Amino acid sequence: GAGVSQSPSNKVTEKGKDVELRCDPISGHTALYWYRQSLGQGLEFLIYFQGNSAPDKSGLPSDRFSAERTGGSVSTLTIQRTQQEDSAVYLCASSLALRSDRNTIYFGEGSWLTVV
Amino acid sequence: GENVEQHPSTLSVQEGDSAVIKCTYSDSASNYFPWYKQELGKRPQLIIDIRSNVGEKKDQRIAVTLNKTAKHFSLHITETQPEDSAVYFCAATELGGYQKVTFGTGTKLQVIP
Protein backbone atom coordinates (compact mmCIF):
# COMPACT_ATOMS: atom_id res chain seq x y z
CA GLY A 1 0.00 0.00 0.00
CA ALA A 2 0.92 3.65 -0.17
CA GLY A 3 1.43 3.98 3.56
CA VAL A 4 1.03 2.22 6.88
CA SER A 5 -2.64 1.53 7.43
CA GLN A 6 -4.19 1.00 10.85
CA SER A 7 -7.67 -0.01 11.88
CA PRO A 8 -9.83 0.87 13.60
CA SER A 9 -8.92 4.54 13.71
CA ASN A 10 -11.05 4.96 16.82
CA LYS A 11 -12.29 2.37 19.28
CA VAL A 12 -14.36 2.81 22.42
CA THR A 13 -14.66 -0.31 24.52
CA GLU A 14 -15.95 -1.26 27.92
CA LYS A 15 -13.56 -2.17 30.68
CA GLY A 16 -12.91 -5.91 30.69
CA LYS A 17 -13.53 -6.44 26.98
CA ASP A 18 -10.88 -7.64 24.53
CA VAL A 19 -9.78 -5.48 21.59
CA GLU A 20 -7.81 -6.17 18.43
CA LEU A 21 -5.89 -3.50 16.59
CA ARG A 22 -4.69 -4.13 13.07
CA CYS A 23 -1.68 -2.81 11.20
CA ASP A 24 -0.99 -3.21 7.49
CA PRO A 25 2.61 -2.06 6.82
CA ILE A 26 4.03 -0.64 3.65
CA SER A 27 4.43 -3.42 1.09
CA GLY A 28 7.87 -5.06 1.34
CA HIS A 29 8.72 -3.62 4.74
CA THR A 30 10.20 -6.38 6.87
CA ALA A 31 10.38 -4.52 10.17
CA LEU A 32 7.22 -3.60 12.09
CA TYR A 33 6.87 -1.76 15.37
CA TRP A 34 4.05 -1.11 17.81
CA TYR A 35 4.16 1.92 20.09
CA ARG A 36 1.74 3.32 22.64
CA GLN A 37 1.35 7.04 23.18
CA SER A 38 -0.70 8.50 25.99
CA LEU A 39 -1.92 12.08 25.71
CA GLY A 40 1.03 14.44 25.73
CA GLN A 41 3.53 11.67 26.31
CA GLY A 42 6.36 10.09 24.34
CA LEU A 43 6.52 6.94 22.25
CA GLU A 44 6.31 3.88 24.50
CA PHE A 45 7.85 0.93 22.67
CA LEU A 46 5.75 -2.25 22.84
CA ILE A 47 7.07 -4.83 20.38
CA TYR A 48 9.27 -5.17 17.29
CA PHE A 49 8.84 -7.68 14.47
CA GLN A 50 11.44 -8.67 11.91
CA GLY A 51 9.47 -10.72 9.42
CA ASN A 52 7.13 -12.94 11.41
CA SER A 53 9.34 -13.21 14.47
CA ALA A 54 9.40 -10.83 17.42
CA PRO A 55 13.01 -10.52 18.62
CA ASP A 56 12.04 -7.79 21.05
CA LYS A 57 8.77 -7.86 22.96
CA SER A 58 10.23 -6.26 26.06
CA GLY A 59 7.82 -3.33 25.99
CA LEU A 60 4.58 -5.25 26.36
CA PRO A 61 3.21 -3.92 29.67
CA SER A 62 1.58 -7.14 30.88
CA ASP A 63 0.46 -10.56 29.76
CA ARG A 64 -2.85 -9.00 28.71
CA PHE A 65 -1.00 -7.64 25.68
CA SER A 66 0.03 -9.83 22.77
CA ALA A 67 0.85 -9.35 19.13
CA GLU A 68 1.36 -11.49 16.10
CA ARG A 69 2.39 -11.02 12.52
CA THR A 70 1.54 -13.40 9.75
CA GLY A 71 2.96 -13.72 6.25
CA GLY A 72 5.53 -11.08 7.05
CA SER A 73 2.86 -8.44 6.54
CA VAL A 74 -0.23 -7.68 8.62
CA SER A 75 0.12 -7.49 12.39
CA THR A 76 -2.52 -7.64 15.10
CA LEU A 77 -2.12 -6.24 18.60
CA THR A 78 -4.53 -7.80 21.07
CA ILE A 79 -5.38 -6.39 24.47
CA GLN A 80 -7.34 -8.71 26.72
CA ARG A 81 -9.52 -7.62 29.63
CA THR A 82 -8.96 -3.95 28.87
CA GLN A 83 -8.40 -1.49 31.71
CA GLN A 84 -8.89 2.27 31.74
CA GLU A 85 -5.12 2.80 31.81
CA ASP A 86 -4.94 1.11 28.42
CA SER A 87 -6.57 4.20 26.88
CA ALA A 88 -4.04 5.69 24.47
CA VAL A 89 -3.10 5.96 20.82
CA TYR A 90 -1.53 2.80 19.49
CA LEU A 91 0.88 3.59 16.68
CA CYS A 92 2.22 1.09 14.20
CA ALA A 93 5.31 1.76 12.11
CA SER A 94 7.29 -0.12 9.49
CA SER A 95 10.64 0.06 7.73
CA LEU A 96 12.65 -1.77 5.07
CA ALA A 97 15.43 -2.56 7.54
CA LEU A 98 17.61 -3.85 4.70
CA ARG A 99 20.48 -1.63 5.77
CA SER A 100 20.62 -0.04 9.15
CA ASP A 101 21.63 3.31 7.65
CA ARG A 102 18.50 3.32 5.50
CA ASN A 103 16.19 2.42 8.35
CA THR A 104 13.57 5.13 7.90
CA ILE A 105 10.46 4.35 9.92
CA TYR A 106 7.03 5.28 8.58
CA PHE A 107 4.16 5.61 11.02
CA GLY A 108 0.48 4.90 10.60
CA GLU A 109 -2.21 7.33 11.73
CA GLY A 110 -2.75 5.33 14.90
CA SER A 111 -5.65 3.64 16.60
CA TRP A 112 -7.21 5.79 19.33
CA LEU A 113 -8.41 3.45 22.08
CA THR A 114 -10.72 4.63 24.84
CA VAL A 115 -11.68 2.25 27.63
CA VAL A 116 -14.77 3.31 29.56
CA GLY B 1 20.43 -2.70 23.82
CA GLU B 2 20.51 0.90 22.69
CA ASN B 3 19.46 3.69 25.05
CA VAL B 4 18.70 7.19 23.78
CA GLU B 5 18.38 10.20 26.07
CA GLN B 6 16.88 13.47 24.85
CA HIS B 7 17.00 16.99 26.36
CA PRO B 8 15.24 19.23 27.08
CA SER B 9 11.79 17.75 27.51
CA THR B 10 10.18 21.15 26.85
CA LEU B 11 11.53 24.21 25.10
CA SER B 12 9.98 27.63 24.54
CA VAL B 13 11.53 30.14 22.16
CA GLN B 14 10.51 33.45 20.66
CA GLU B 15 9.64 33.44 16.99
CA GLY B 16 12.78 34.05 14.98
CA ASP B 17 15.14 32.65 17.60
CA SER B 18 17.01 29.35 17.29
CA ALA B 19 16.15 26.09 19.03
CA VAL B 20 18.52 23.23 19.84
CA ILE B 21 17.58 19.74 20.96
CA LYS B 22 20.23 17.28 22.08
CA CYS B 23 20.35 13.50 22.21
CA THR B 24 22.89 11.00 23.47
CA TYR B 25 23.08 7.31 22.64
CA SER B 26 24.77 4.37 24.29
CA ASP B 27 25.68 1.93 21.51
CA SER B 28 28.79 3.06 19.65
CA ALA B 29 27.81 0.75 16.76
CA SER B 30 24.69 2.81 15.93
CA ASN B 31 25.10 4.45 12.55
CA TYR B 32 21.79 6.08 11.58
CA PHE B 33 20.09 8.93 13.45
CA PRO B 34 16.72 10.23 12.24
CA TRP B 35 14.62 13.05 13.69
CA TYR B 36 10.83 13.00 13.70
CA LYS B 37 8.32 15.82 14.14
CA GLN B 38 4.90 15.13 15.59
CA GLU B 39 2.29 17.85 15.33
CA LEU B 40 -0.67 17.77 17.66
CA GLY B 41 -2.98 14.90 16.79
CA LYS B 42 -0.79 13.71 13.92
CA ARG B 43 1.62 10.87 13.33
CA PRO B 44 5.39 11.37 13.74
CA GLN B 45 7.06 12.16 10.43
CA LEU B 46 10.70 12.13 9.42
CA ILE B 47 12.14 15.63 8.97
CA ILE B 48 15.87 14.97 8.66
CA ASP B 49 18.39 12.23 9.28
CA ILE B 50 22.13 11.79 9.49
CA ARG B 51 24.41 8.83 8.92
CA SER B 52 27.57 8.12 10.83
CA ASN B 53 29.90 8.93 7.96
CA VAL B 54 29.04 12.65 8.12
CA GLY B 55 29.25 15.19 10.91
CA GLU B 56 26.58 17.66 9.81
CA LYS B 57 23.62 17.88 7.47
CA LYS B 58 21.44 20.87 6.64
CA ASP B 59 18.05 21.27 5.03
CA GLN B 60 16.88 24.87 4.85
CA ARG B 61 16.26 26.02 8.44
CA ILE B 62 17.03 22.70 10.10
CA ALA B 63 20.38 21.02 10.64
CA VAL B 64 21.68 18.01 12.49
CA THR B 65 25.15 17.50 13.91
CA LEU B 66 26.73 14.25 15.01
CA ASN B 67 29.67 13.66 17.35
CA LYS B 68 30.45 9.95 17.20
CA THR B 69 33.25 10.17 19.71
CA ALA B 70 30.99 11.68 22.35
CA LYS B 71 27.97 9.70 21.12
CA HIS B 72 25.67 12.66 20.84
CA PHE B 73 23.72 14.36 18.10
CA SER B 74 21.68 17.53 17.95
CA LEU B 75 18.86 19.15 16.01
CA HIS B 76 19.16 22.84 15.25
CA ILE B 77 16.24 24.93 14.03
CA THR B 78 17.01 28.51 12.99
CA GLU B 79 14.58 31.40 12.46
CA THR B 80 11.84 29.50 14.23
CA GLN B 81 8.25 29.96 13.14
CA PRO B 82 4.96 29.14 14.91
CA GLU B 83 4.49 26.13 12.63
CA ASP B 84 7.65 24.63 14.11
CA SER B 85 5.72 24.10 17.35
CA ALA B 86 5.49 20.32 17.80
CA VAL B 87 7.06 17.41 19.62
CA TYR B 88 10.40 16.31 18.21
CA PHE B 89 11.83 12.81 18.65
CA CYS B 90 15.38 11.70 17.98
CA ALA B 91 16.24 8.06 17.29
CA ALA B 92 19.21 5.75 16.81
CA THR B 93 19.57 2.51 14.92
CA GLU B 94 21.76 -0.38 16.00
CA LEU B 95 24.21 -1.73 13.48
CA GLY B 96 23.81 -5.45 13.07
CA GLY B 97 21.53 -7.60 15.17
CA TYR B 98 17.90 -6.86 14.41
CA GLN B 99 18.48 -3.21 13.50
CA LYS B 100 15.84 -2.00 15.90
CA VAL B 101 15.21 1.77 15.99
CA THR B 102 15.23 3.29 19.49
CA PHE B 103 13.54 6.65 20.13
CA GLY B 104 14.31 9.37 22.62
CA THR B 105 11.64 10.63 25.01
CA GLY B 106 10.68 13.66 22.95
CA THR B 107 10.97 17.45 23.20
CA LYS B 108 7.91 19.67 23.12
CA LEU B 109 8.87 22.85 21.29
CA GLN B 110 6.72 25.93 21.60
CA VAL B 111 7.44 28.90 19.37
CA ILE B 112 5.92 32.06 20.80
CA PRO B 113 4.75 34.57 18.16
PDB file of C-alpha atoms in Angstrom:
ATOM      1  CA  GLY A   1       0.000   0.000   0.000  1.00  0.00           C
ATOM      2  CA  ALA A   2       0.916   3.650  -0.167  1.00  0.00           C
ATOM      3  CA  GLY A   3       1.435   3.979   3.562  1.00  0.00           C
ATOM      4  CA  VAL A   4       1.031   2.223   6.877  1.00  0.00           C
ATOM      5  CA  SER A   5      -2.641   1.530   7.431  1.00  0.00           C
ATOM      6  CA  GLN A   6      -4.191   1.002  10.850  1.00  0.00           C
ATOM      7  CA  SER A   7      -7.668  -0.013  11.882  1.00  0.00           C
ATOM      8  CA  PRO A   8      -9.829   0.870  13.600  1.00  0.00           C
ATOM      9  CA  SER A   9      -8.922   4.540  13.715  1.00  0.00           C
ATOM     10  CA  ASN A  10     -11.047   4.961  16.822  1.00  0.00           C
ATOM     11  CA  LYS A  11     -12.292   2.368  19.277  1.00  0.00           C
ATOM     12  CA  VAL A  12     -14.360   2.813  22.423  1.00  0.00           C
ATOM     13  CA  THR A  13     -14.657  -0.308  24.516  1.00  0.00           C
ATOM     14  CA  GLU A  14     -15.950  -1.259  27.921  1.00  0.00           C
ATOM     15  CA  LYS A  15     -13.562  -2.174  30.675  1.00  0.00           C
ATOM     16  CA  GLY A  16     -12.913  -5.912  30.686  1.00  0.00           C
ATOM     17  CA  LYS A  17     -13.533  -6.442  26.980  1.00  0.00           C
ATOM     18  CA  ASP A  18     -10.882  -7.639  24.532  1.00  0.00           C
ATOM     19  CA  VAL A  19      -9.784  -5.480  21.588  1.00  0.00           C
ATOM     20  CA  GLU A  20      -7.814  -6.167  18.432  1.00  0.00           C
ATOM     21  CA  LEU A  21      -5.888  -3.499  16.592  1.00  0.00           C
ATOM     22  CA  ARG A  22      -4.690  -4.134  13.066  1.00  0.00           C
ATOM     23  CA  CYS A  23      -1.681  -2.812  11.197  1.00  0.00           C
ATOM     24  CA  ASP A  24      -0.989  -3.206   7.487  1.00  0.00           C
ATOM     25  CA  PRO A  25       2.607  -2.063   6.815  1.00  0.00           C
ATOM     26  CA  ILE A  26       4.026  -0.642   3.645  1.00  0.00           C
ATOM     27  CA  SER A  27       4.432  -3.424   1.094  1.00  0.00           C
ATOM     28  CA  GLY A  28       7.870  -5.056   1.335  1.00  0.00           C
ATOM     29  CA  HIS A  29       8.717  -3.617   4.743  1.00  0.00           C
ATOM     30  CA  THR A  30      10.197  -6.381   6.874  1.00  0.00           C
ATOM     31  CA  ALA A  31      10.376  -4.517  10.172  1.00  0.00           C
ATOM     32  CA  LEU A  32       7.224  -3.597  12.087  1.00  0.00           C
ATOM     33  CA  TYR A  33       6.873  -1.762  15.370  1.00  0.00           C
ATOM     34  CA  TRP A  34       4.049  -1.115  17.809  1.00  0.00           C
ATOM     35  CA  TYR A  35       4.159   1.919  20.093  1.00  0.00           C
ATOM     36  CA  ARG A  36       1.737   3.319  22.641  1.00  0.00           C
ATOM     37  CA  GLN A  37       1.354   7.037  23.184  1.00  0.00           C
ATOM     38  CA  SER A  38      -0.699   8.502  25.991  1.00  0.00           C
ATOM     39  CA  LEU A  39      -1.922  12.083  25.711  1.00  0.00           C
ATOM     40  CA  GLY A  40       1.034  14.443  25.734  1.00  0.00           C
ATOM     41  CA  GLN A  41       3.528  11.675  26.305  1.00  0.00           C
ATOM     42  CA  GLY A  42       6.359  10.093  24.338  1.00  0.00           C
ATOM     43  CA  LEU A  43       6.520   6.939  22.255  1.00  0.00           C
ATOM     44  CA  GLU A  44       6.311   3.884  24.499  1.00  0.00           C
ATOM     45  CA  PHE A  45       7.850   0.926  22.670  1.00  0.00           C
ATOM     46  CA  LEU A  46       5.750  -2.246  22.835  1.00  0.00           C
ATOM     47  CA  ILE A  47       7.070  -4.835  20.381  1.00  0.00           C
ATOM     48  CA  TYR A  48       9.266  -5.168  17.291  1.00  0.00           C
ATOM     49  CA  PHE A  49       8.840  -7.682  14.475  1.00  0.00           C
ATOM     50  CA  GLN A  50      11.438  -8.668  11.906  1.00  0.00           C
ATOM     51  CA  GLY A  51       9.468 -10.724   9.419  1.00  0.00           C
ATOM     52  CA  ASN A  52       7.127 -12.937  11.415  1.00  0.00           C
ATOM     53  CA  SER A  53       9.337 -13.213  14.465  1.00  0.00           C
ATOM     54  CA  ALA A  54       9.402 -10.832  17.416  1.00  0.00           C
ATOM     55  CA  PRO A  55      13.006 -10.522  18.620  1.00  0.00           C
ATOM     56  CA  ASP A  56      12.044  -7.792  21.053  1.00  0.00           C
ATOM     57  CA  LYS A  57       8.769  -7.859  22.961  1.00  0.00           C
ATOM     58  CA  SER A  58      10.225  -6.262  26.063  1.00  0.00           C
ATOM     59  CA  GLY A  59       7.816  -3.326  25.989  1.00  0.00           C
ATOM     60  CA  LEU A  60       4.580  -5.250  26.356  1.00  0.00           C
ATOM     61  CA  PRO A  61       3.205  -3.920  29.666  1.00  0.00           C
ATOM     62  CA  SER A  62       1.584  -7.139  30.880  1.00  0.00           C
ATOM     63  CA  ASP A  63       0.460 -10.562  29.762  1.00  0.00           C
ATOM     64  CA  ARG A  64      -2.848  -8.997  28.711  1.00  0.00           C
ATOM     65  CA  PHE A  65      -0.999  -7.638  25.677  1.00  0.00           C
ATOM     66  CA  SER A  66       0.028  -9.835  22.768  1.00  0.00           C
ATOM     67  CA  ALA A  67       0.855  -9.355  19.127  1.00  0.00           C
ATOM     68  CA  GLU A  68       1.362 -11.489  16.099  1.00  0.00           C
ATOM     69  CA  ARG A  69       2.386 -11.020  12.522  1.00  0.00           C
ATOM     70  CA  THR A  70       1.544 -13.404   9.748  1.00  0.00           C
ATOM     71  CA  GLY A  71       2.961 -13.723   6.249  1.00  0.00           C
ATOM     72  CA  GLY A  72       5.534 -11.075   7.052  1.00  0.00           C
ATOM     73  CA  SER A  73       2.862  -8.440   6.543  1.00  0.00           C
ATOM     74  CA  VAL A  74      -0.233  -7.681   8.624  1.00  0.00           C
ATOM     75  CA  SER A  75       0.118  -7.488  12.389  1.00  0.00           C
ATOM     76  CA  THR A  76      -2.522  -7.637  15.100  1.00  0.00           C
ATOM     77  CA  LEU A  77      -2.121  -6.238  18.605  1.00  0.00           C
ATOM     78  CA  THR A  78      -4.532  -7.804  21.071  1.00  0.00           C
ATOM     79  CA  ILE A  79      -5.380  -6.389  24.470  1.00  0.00           C
ATOM     80  CA  GLN A  80      -7.337  -8.707  26.722  1.00  0.00           C
ATOM     81  CA  ARG A  81      -9.525  -7.618  29.626  1.00  0.00           C
ATOM     82  CA  THR A  82      -8.960  -3.949  28.871  1.00  0.00           C
ATOM     83  CA  GLN A  83      -8.395  -1.486  31.705  1.00  0.00           C
ATOM     84  CA  GLN A  84      -8.891   2.270  31.737  1.00  0.00           C
ATOM     85  CA  GLU A  85      -5.121   2.803  31.811  1.00  0.00           C
ATOM     86  CA  ASP A  86      -4.940   1.113  28.416  1.00  0.00           C
ATOM     87  CA  SER A  87      -6.569   4.199  26.882  1.00  0.00           C
ATOM     88  CA  ALA A  88      -4.045   5.685  24.470  1.00  0.00           C
ATOM     89  CA  VAL A  89      -3.104   5.963  20.823  1.00  0.00           C
ATOM     90  CA  TYR A  90      -1.529   2.799  19.493  1.00  0.00           C
ATOM     91  CA  LEU A  91       0.884   3.593  16.679  1.00  0.00           C
ATOM     92  CA  CYS A  92       2.217   1.086  14.199  1.00  0.00           C
ATOM     93  CA  ALA A  93       5.315   1.756  12.108  1.00  0.00           C
ATOM     94  CA  SER A  94       7.289  -0.124   9.491  1.00  0.00           C
ATOM     95  CA  SER A  95      10.638   0.055   7.731  1.00  0.00           C
ATOM     96  CA  LEU A  96      12.649  -1.767   5.071  1.00  0.00           C
ATOM     97  CA  ALA A  97      15.430  -2.564   7.545  1.00  0.00           C
ATOM     98  CA  LEU A  98      17.607  -3.845   4.702  1.00  0.00           C
ATOM     99  CA  ARG A  99      20.483  -1.633   5.770  1.00  0.00           C
ATOM    100  CA  SER A 100      20.622  -0.035   9.147  1.00  0.00           C
ATOM    101  CA  ASP A 101      21.632   3.310   7.654  1.00  0.00           C
ATOM    102  CA  ARG A 102      18.499   3.317   5.502  1.00  0.00           C
ATOM    103  CA  ASN A 103      16.190   2.420   8.350  1.00  0.00           C
ATOM    104  CA  THR A 104      13.568   5.134   7.899  1.00  0.00           C
ATOM    105  CA  ILE A 105      10.455   4.353   9.916  1.00  0.00           C
ATOM    106  CA  TYR A 106       7.031   5.279   8.576  1.00  0.00           C
ATOM    107  CA  PHE A 107       4.163   5.608  11.016  1.00  0.00           C
ATOM    108  CA  GLY A 108       0.484   4.902  10.596  1.00  0.00           C
ATOM    109  CA  GLU A 109      -2.209   7.331  11.733  1.00  0.00           C
ATOM    110  CA  GLY A 110      -2.747   5.331  14.895  1.00  0.00           C
ATOM    111  CA  SER A 111      -5.655   3.635  16.603  1.00  0.00           C
ATOM    112  CA  TRP A 112      -7.209   5.785  19.334  1.00  0.00           C
ATOM    113  CA  LEU A 113      -8.408   3.447  22.082  1.00  0.00           C
ATOM    114  CA  THR A 114     -10.720   4.627  24.844  1.00  0.00           C
ATOM    115  CA  VAL A 115     -11.680   2.247  27.634  1.00  0.00           C
ATOM    116  CA  VAL A 116     -14.766   3.311  29.563  1.00  0.00           C
TER     117      VAL A 116
ATOM    118  CA  GLY B   1      20.427  -2.698  23.815  1.00  0.00           C
ATOM    119  CA  GLU B   2      20.512   0.902  22.689  1.00  0.00           C
ATOM    120  CA  ASN B   3      19.465   3.691  25.053  1.00  0.00           C
ATOM    121  CA  VAL B   4      18.697   7.193  23.776  1.00  0.00           C
ATOM    122  CA  GLU B   5      18.385  10.200  26.072  1.00  0.00           C
ATOM    123  CA  GLN B   6      16.881  13.474  24.855  1.00  0.00           C
ATOM    124  CA  HIS B   7      16.998  16.986  26.361  1.00  0.00           C
ATOM    125  CA  PRO B   8      15.241  19.231  27.078  1.00  0.00           C
ATOM    126  CA  SER B   9      11.789  17.749  27.514  1.00  0.00           C
ATOM    127  CA  THR B  10      10.178  21.147  26.850  1.00  0.00           C
ATOM    128  CA  LEU B  11      11.531  24.212  25.096  1.00  0.00           C
ATOM    129  CA  SER B  12       9.984  27.635  24.540  1.00  0.00           C
ATOM    130  CA  VAL B  13      11.534  30.140  22.160  1.00  0.00           C
ATOM    131  CA  GLN B  14      10.506  33.446  20.664  1.00  0.00           C
ATOM    132  CA  GLU B  15       9.644  33.437  16.992  1.00  0.00           C
ATOM    133  CA  GLY B  16      12.784  34.050  14.977  1.00  0.00           C
ATOM    134  CA  ASP B  17      15.141  32.650  17.604  1.00  0.00           C
ATOM    135  CA  SER B  18      17.011  29.351  17.289  1.00  0.00           C
ATOM    136  CA  ALA B  19      16.149  26.089  19.026  1.00  0.00           C
ATOM    137  CA  VAL B  20      18.523  23.232  19.842  1.00  0.00           C
ATOM    138  CA  ILE B  21      17.577  19.744  20.962  1.00  0.00           C
ATOM    139  CA  LYS B  22      20.230  17.276  22.084  1.00  0.00           C
ATOM    140  CA  CYS B  23      20.349  13.502  22.214  1.00  0.00           C
ATOM    141  CA  THR B  24      22.893  11.003  23.466  1.00  0.00           C
ATOM    142  CA  TYR B  25      23.080   7.308  22.639  1.00  0.00           C
ATOM    143  CA  SER B  26      24.773   4.374  24.294  1.00  0.00           C
ATOM    144  CA  ASP B  27      25.678   1.931  21.509  1.00  0.00           C
ATOM    145  CA  SER B  28      28.787   3.063  19.649  1.00  0.00           C
ATOM    146  CA  ALA B  29      27.815   0.753  16.760  1.00  0.00           C
ATOM    147  CA  SER B  30      24.688   2.810  15.927  1.00  0.00           C
ATOM    148  CA  ASN B  31      25.098   4.450  12.545  1.00  0.00           C
ATOM    149  CA  TYR B  32      21.795   6.082  11.578  1.00  0.00           C
ATOM    150  CA  PHE B  33      20.092   8.934  13.454  1.00  0.00           C
ATOM    151  CA  PRO B  34      16.717  10.230  12.243  1.00  0.00           C
ATOM    152  CA  TRP B  35      14.618  13.048  13.687  1.00  0.00           C
ATOM    153  CA  TYR B  36      10.834  12.998  13.697  1.00  0.00           C
ATOM    154  CA  LYS B  37       8.324  15.817  14.144  1.00  0.00           C
ATOM    155  CA  GLN B  38       4.900  15.132  15.587  1.00  0.00           C
ATOM    156  CA  GLU B  39       2.292  17.849  15.332  1.00  0.00           C
ATOM    157  CA  LEU B  40      -0.672  17.773  17.660  1.00  0.00           C
ATOM    158  CA  GLY B  41      -2.983  14.898  16.792  1.00  0.00           C
ATOM    159  CA  LYS B  42      -0.793  13.714  13.921  1.00  0.00           C
ATOM    160  CA  ARG B  43       1.616  10.872  13.335  1.00  0.00           C
ATOM    161  CA  PRO B  44       5.390  11.371  13.743  1.00  0.00           C
ATOM    162  CA  GLN B  45       7.059  12.163  10.429  1.00  0.00           C
ATOM    163  CA  LEU B  46      10.705  12.129   9.421  1.00  0.00           C
ATOM    164  CA  ILE B  47      12.142  15.626   8.966  1.00  0.00           C
ATOM    165  CA  ILE B  48      15.871  14.971   8.663  1.00  0.00           C
ATOM    166  CA  ASP B  49      18.390  12.228   9.278  1.00  0.00           C
ATOM    167  CA  ILE B  50      22.133  11.789   9.488  1.00  0.00           C
ATOM    168  CA  ARG B  51      24.409   8.829   8.919  1.00  0.00           C
ATOM    169  CA  SER B  52      27.570   8.121  10.834  1.00  0.00           C
ATOM    170  CA  ASN B  53      29.902   8.926   7.965  1.00  0.00           C
ATOM    171  CA  VAL B  54      29.044  12.651   8.116  1.00  0.00           C
ATOM    172  CA  GLY B  55      29.246  15.191  10.910  1.00  0.00           C
ATOM    173  CA  GLU B  56      26.581  17.657   9.805  1.00  0.00           C
ATOM    174  CA  LYS B  57      23.618  17.883   7.470  1.00  0.00           C
ATOM    175  CA  LYS B  58      21.445  20.872   6.637  1.00  0.00           C
ATOM    176  CA  ASP B  59      18.052  21.269   5.032  1.00  0.00           C
ATOM    177  CA  GLN B  60      16.882  24.873   4.845  1.00  0.00           C
ATOM    178  CA  ARG B  61      16.258  26.017   8.441  1.00  0.00           C
ATOM    179  CA  ILE B  62      17.031  22.705  10.104  1.00  0.00           C
ATOM    180  CA  ALA B  63      20.379  21.020  10.637  1.00  0.00           C
ATOM    181  CA  VAL B  64      21.678  18.014  12.493  1.00  0.00           C
ATOM    182  CA  THR B  65      25.152  17.505  13.911  1.00  0.00           C
ATOM    183  CA  LEU B  66      26.728  14.247  15.015  1.00  0.00           C
ATOM    184  CA  ASN B  67      29.672  13.660  17.350  1.00  0.00           C
ATOM    185  CA  LYS B  68      30.445   9.954  17.205  1.00  0.00           C
ATOM    186  CA  THR B  69      33.250  10.170  19.715  1.00  0.00           C
ATOM    187  CA  ALA B  70      30.986  11.684  22.352  1.00  0.00           C
ATOM    188  CA  LYS B  71      27.969   9.696  21.125  1.00  0.00           C
ATOM    189  CA  HIS B  72      25.667  12.658  20.840  1.00  0.00           C
ATOM    190  CA  PHE B  73      23.717  14.362  18.096  1.00  0.00           C
ATOM    191  CA  SER B  74      21.676  17.525  17.950  1.00  0.00           C
ATOM    192  CA  LEU B  75      18.858  19.148  16.005  1.00  0.00           C
ATOM    193  CA  HIS B  76      19.157  22.845  15.253  1.00  0.00           C
ATOM    194  CA  ILE B  77      16.242  24.933  14.029  1.00  0.00           C
ATOM    195  CA  THR B  78      17.005  28.508  12.990  1.00  0.00           C
ATOM    196  CA  GLU B  79      14.583  31.402  12.462  1.00  0.00           C
ATOM    197  CA  THR B  80      11.839  29.499  14.232  1.00  0.00           C
ATOM    198  CA  GLN B  81       8.250  29.962  13.141  1.00  0.00           C
ATOM    199  CA  PRO B  82       4.964  29.142  14.915  1.00  0.00           C
ATOM    200  CA  GLU B  83       4.489  26.125  12.631  1.00  0.00           C
ATOM    201  CA  ASP B  84       7.655  24.631  14.108  1.00  0.00           C
ATOM    202  CA  SER B  85       5.715  24.101  17.346  1.00  0.00           C
ATOM    203  CA  ALA B  86       5.492  20.320  17.800  1.00  0.00           C
ATOM    204  CA  VAL B  87       7.056  17.409  19.621  1.00  0.00           C
ATOM    205  CA  TYR B  88      10.404  16.313  18.215  1.00  0.00           C
ATOM    206  CA  PHE B  89      11.833  12.807  18.647  1.00  0.00           C
ATOM    207  CA  CYS B  90      15.384  11.697  17.982  1.00  0.00           C
ATOM    208  CA  ALA B  91      16.242   8.060  17.295  1.00  0.00           C
ATOM    209  CA  ALA B  92      19.215   5.755  16.805  1.00  0.00           C
ATOM    210  CA  THR B  93      19.568   2.506  14.921  1.00  0.00           C
ATOM    211  CA  GLU B  94      21.761  -0.378  16.003  1.00  0.00           C
ATOM    212  CA  LEU B  95      24.215  -1.727  13.483  1.00  0.00           C
ATOM    213  CA  GLY B  96      23.814  -5.451  13.071  1.00  0.00           C
ATOM    214  CA  GLY B  97      21.532  -7.595  15.168  1.00  0.00           C
ATOM    215  CA  TYR B  98      17.903  -6.864  14.414  1.00  0.00           C
ATOM    216  CA  GLN B  99      18.482  -3.210  13.499  1.00  0.00           C
ATOM    217  CA  LYS B 100      15.844  -1.997  15.902  1.00  0.00           C
ATOM    218  CA  VAL B 101      15.214   1.765  15.992  1.00  0.00           C
ATOM    219  CA  THR B 102      15.233   3.289  19.493  1.00  0.00           C
ATOM    220  CA  PHE B 103      13.538   6.647  20.134  1.00  0.00           C
ATOM    221  CA  GLY B 104      14.306   9.375  22.616  1.00  0.00           C
ATOM    222  CA  THR B 105      11.638  10.630  25.009  1.00  0.00           C
ATOM    223  CA  GLY B 106      10.682  13.663  22.954  1.00  0.00           C
ATOM    224  CA  THR B 107      10.971  17.453  23.200  1.00  0.00           C
ATOM    225  CA  LYS B 108       7.911  19.670  23.124  1.00  0.00           C
ATOM    226  CA  LEU B 109       8.874  22.850  21.291  1.00  0.00           C
ATOM    227  CA  GLN B 110       6.717  25.933  21.603  1.00  0.00           C
ATOM    228  CA  VAL B 111       7.442  28.904  19.371  1.00  0.00           C
ATOM    229  CA  ILE B 112       5.924  32.065  20.795  1.00  0.00           C
ATOM    230  CA  PRO B 113       4.754  34.566  18.160  1.00  0.00           C
TER     231      PRO B 113
END
